[in-house]
XYZ file of C-alpha atoms in Angstrom:
175
model
C -13.939 27.444 -8.271
C -17.702 27.847 -7.889
C -18.095 24.766 -10.095
C -15.927 22.643 -7.783
C -12.778 22.917 -9.875
C -9.216 23.899 -8.927
C -6.881 25.749 -11.305
C -3.414 24.250 -11.597
C -0.269 24.686 -13.647
C 2.275 22.144 -14.813
C 5.695 23.536 -15.692
C 9.307 22.489 -16.155
C 11.225 20.503 -18.708
C 11.481 21.699 -22.288
C 7.755 22.313 -22.654
C 5.942 25.583 -21.987
C 3.831 25.799 -18.800
C 0.250 24.636 -19.229
C -2.878 25.393 -17.270
C -4.877 22.416 -15.954
C -8.236 22.153 -14.192
C -8.717 19.544 -11.441
C -11.801 18.313 -9.607
C -11.700 19.766 -6.076
C -13.271 16.823 -4.225
C -11.080 14.250 -5.983
C -7.996 16.380 -5.254
C -8.893 16.562 -1.538
C -9.229 12.751 -1.423
C -5.821 12.304 -3.047
C -4.138 14.848 -0.758
C -5.272 12.845 2.280
C -2.605 10.252 1.375
C 0.933 11.095 2.499
C 2.447 9.434 -0.571
C 1.026 12.095 -2.927
C 3.524 14.621 -1.587
C 6.579 12.491 -2.386
C 5.620 10.432 -5.451
C 5.879 10.969 -9.158
C 2.296 11.541 -10.279
C 0.558 11.040 -13.611
C -1.126 14.304 -14.620
C -3.560 14.332 -17.559
C -2.875 17.315 -19.831
C -4.862 17.663 -23.071
C -5.455 13.922 -23.329
C -1.869 12.846 -22.637
C -0.200 11.772 -19.403
C 2.766 13.691 -18.032
C 5.003 12.681 -15.115
C 5.164 15.374 -12.443
C 5.668 15.984 -8.746
C 3.492 18.138 -6.534
C 5.498 21.294 -5.965
C 3.108 23.686 -4.198
C -0.459 23.835 -2.887
C -2.226 27.089 -2.106
C -4.971 26.568 0.487
C -7.711 28.875 1.723
C -6.686 30.254 5.142
C -9.981 29.444 6.890
C -11.832 26.853 4.790
C -10.851 23.312 3.793
C -10.468 24.485 0.208
C -7.625 24.174 -2.300
C -7.128 27.376 -4.290
C -4.269 26.457 -6.657
C -1.792 23.637 -7.316
C 1.638 23.660 -8.993
C 3.150 20.563 -10.609
C 6.763 20.231 -11.761
C 7.416 17.996 -14.774
C 10.083 15.383 -14.202
C 12.076 13.165 -16.487
C 14.490 10.355 -15.857
C 18.092 11.510 -15.745
C 17.278 14.885 -14.171
C 17.546 14.896 -10.385
C 14.806 16.500 -8.328
C 14.977 18.080 -4.897
C 11.976 17.226 -2.755
C 10.968 16.918 0.896
C 10.333 13.319 1.962
C 8.559 12.475 5.253
C 10.385 10.710 8.078
C 8.783 7.708 9.793
C 10.085 7.028 13.292
C 9.946 3.337 14.177
C 10.558 1.581 17.518
C 10.059 4.815 19.488
C 8.137 3.201 22.342
C 10.639 0.369 22.738
C 13.865 2.370 22.403
C 16.543 2.105 25.093
C 16.169 5.757 26.126
C 12.379 5.651 26.462
C 12.596 2.542 28.654
C 14.880 4.553 30.988
C 12.249 7.311 31.249
C 13.414 9.579 28.420
C 11.177 11.629 26.176
C 11.485 11.580 22.376
C 11.865 15.049 20.859
C 11.373 15.385 17.097
C 13.124 18.319 15.447
C 12.240 17.342 11.870
C 9.261 15.631 10.293
C 10.656 15.572 6.772
C 14.008 15.917 5.048
C 15.017 17.365 1.696
C 16.564 14.801 -0.653
C 18.119 14.901 -4.102
C 17.560 11.940 -6.442
C 16.357 10.710 -9.796
C 12.526 10.721 -9.926
C 12.464 6.946 -10.393
C 14.283 6.455 -7.055
C 12.152 8.878 -5.026
C 11.273 7.160 -1.720
C 7.791 7.382 -0.217
C 9.365 7.952 3.220
C 12.623 7.471 5.110
C 12.509 5.211 8.171
C 14.407 6.248 11.302
C 14.994 3.300 13.649
C 14.954 4.497 17.262
C 15.516 1.070 18.927
C 19.132 1.663 20.047
C 18.911 5.397 20.837
C 19.725 6.099 24.493
C 18.985 9.099 26.728
C 21.051 12.087 25.651
C 21.680 10.654 22.182
C 20.412 12.051 18.897
C 20.015 10.900 15.305
C 21.535 13.422 12.901
C 21.020 13.894 9.165
C 24.274 12.052 8.456
C 22.997 9.048 10.472
C 19.932 8.483 8.261
C 19.935 5.298 6.191
C 18.998 6.446 2.693
C 17.930 4.224 -0.205
C 20.444 3.750 -3.010
C 20.582 6.746 -5.347
C 19.102 9.117 -2.770
C 21.226 11.761 -1.073
C 20.822 14.738 1.208
C 22.116 17.936 -0.453
C 25.551 19.035 0.789
C 24.059 22.336 1.943
C 22.408 20.452 4.839
C 25.432 18.313 5.695
C 28.282 20.827 5.529
C 30.399 21.835 8.511
C 28.119 22.803 11.390
C 24.968 21.881 9.469
C 24.505 18.239 10.494
C 21.179 18.891 12.213
C 19.600 16.565 14.744
C 16.495 14.825 13.407
C 15.307 13.311 16.694
C 16.711 12.973 20.205
C 15.823 11.416 23.525
C 16.096 13.657 26.563
C 15.523 13.045 30.250
C 12.677 15.187 31.603
C 13.533 17.631 34.323
C 11.864 16.919 37.635
C 11.016 19.233 40.525
C 13.950 17.796 42.522
C 16.412 18.801 39.790
C 15.362 22.444 39.899
C 15.837 22.712 43.664
């Protein structure tokens, strides 16, 4: 770490886990891009390239320093479970906001299950037709083909709201 390197491990698949060393500054530059967290990455291990996803990052609690990184090997045909960011579009022009409502986000990402080749960079949530008092739930998300939300999150009583538009309370309402 004193030499500007970050220890990492790549594991999974039929191959034994391997230790890898990454350049700290280059890693920080790459982590600044949102896509790194939800893309299949090419990791150089002993002169060969392996396909992997970023599984965990250990950061220093007070400094902008990466302490350790975990990568999970992926292969086509084996589904992966990963958190994908949500992008909310048409928030400012939605029906509910035009009536004076406030957008309340309850999720910023969602866990999906898919083949690594179909892993989306993000999932767009269109807010244009959402009115005051309405919400977009997990089951309402438009997912790319081959991508699904695990049943654990969609079972009875688990269809969580992703975003909603509420009317702010005013001083007159409380009186």
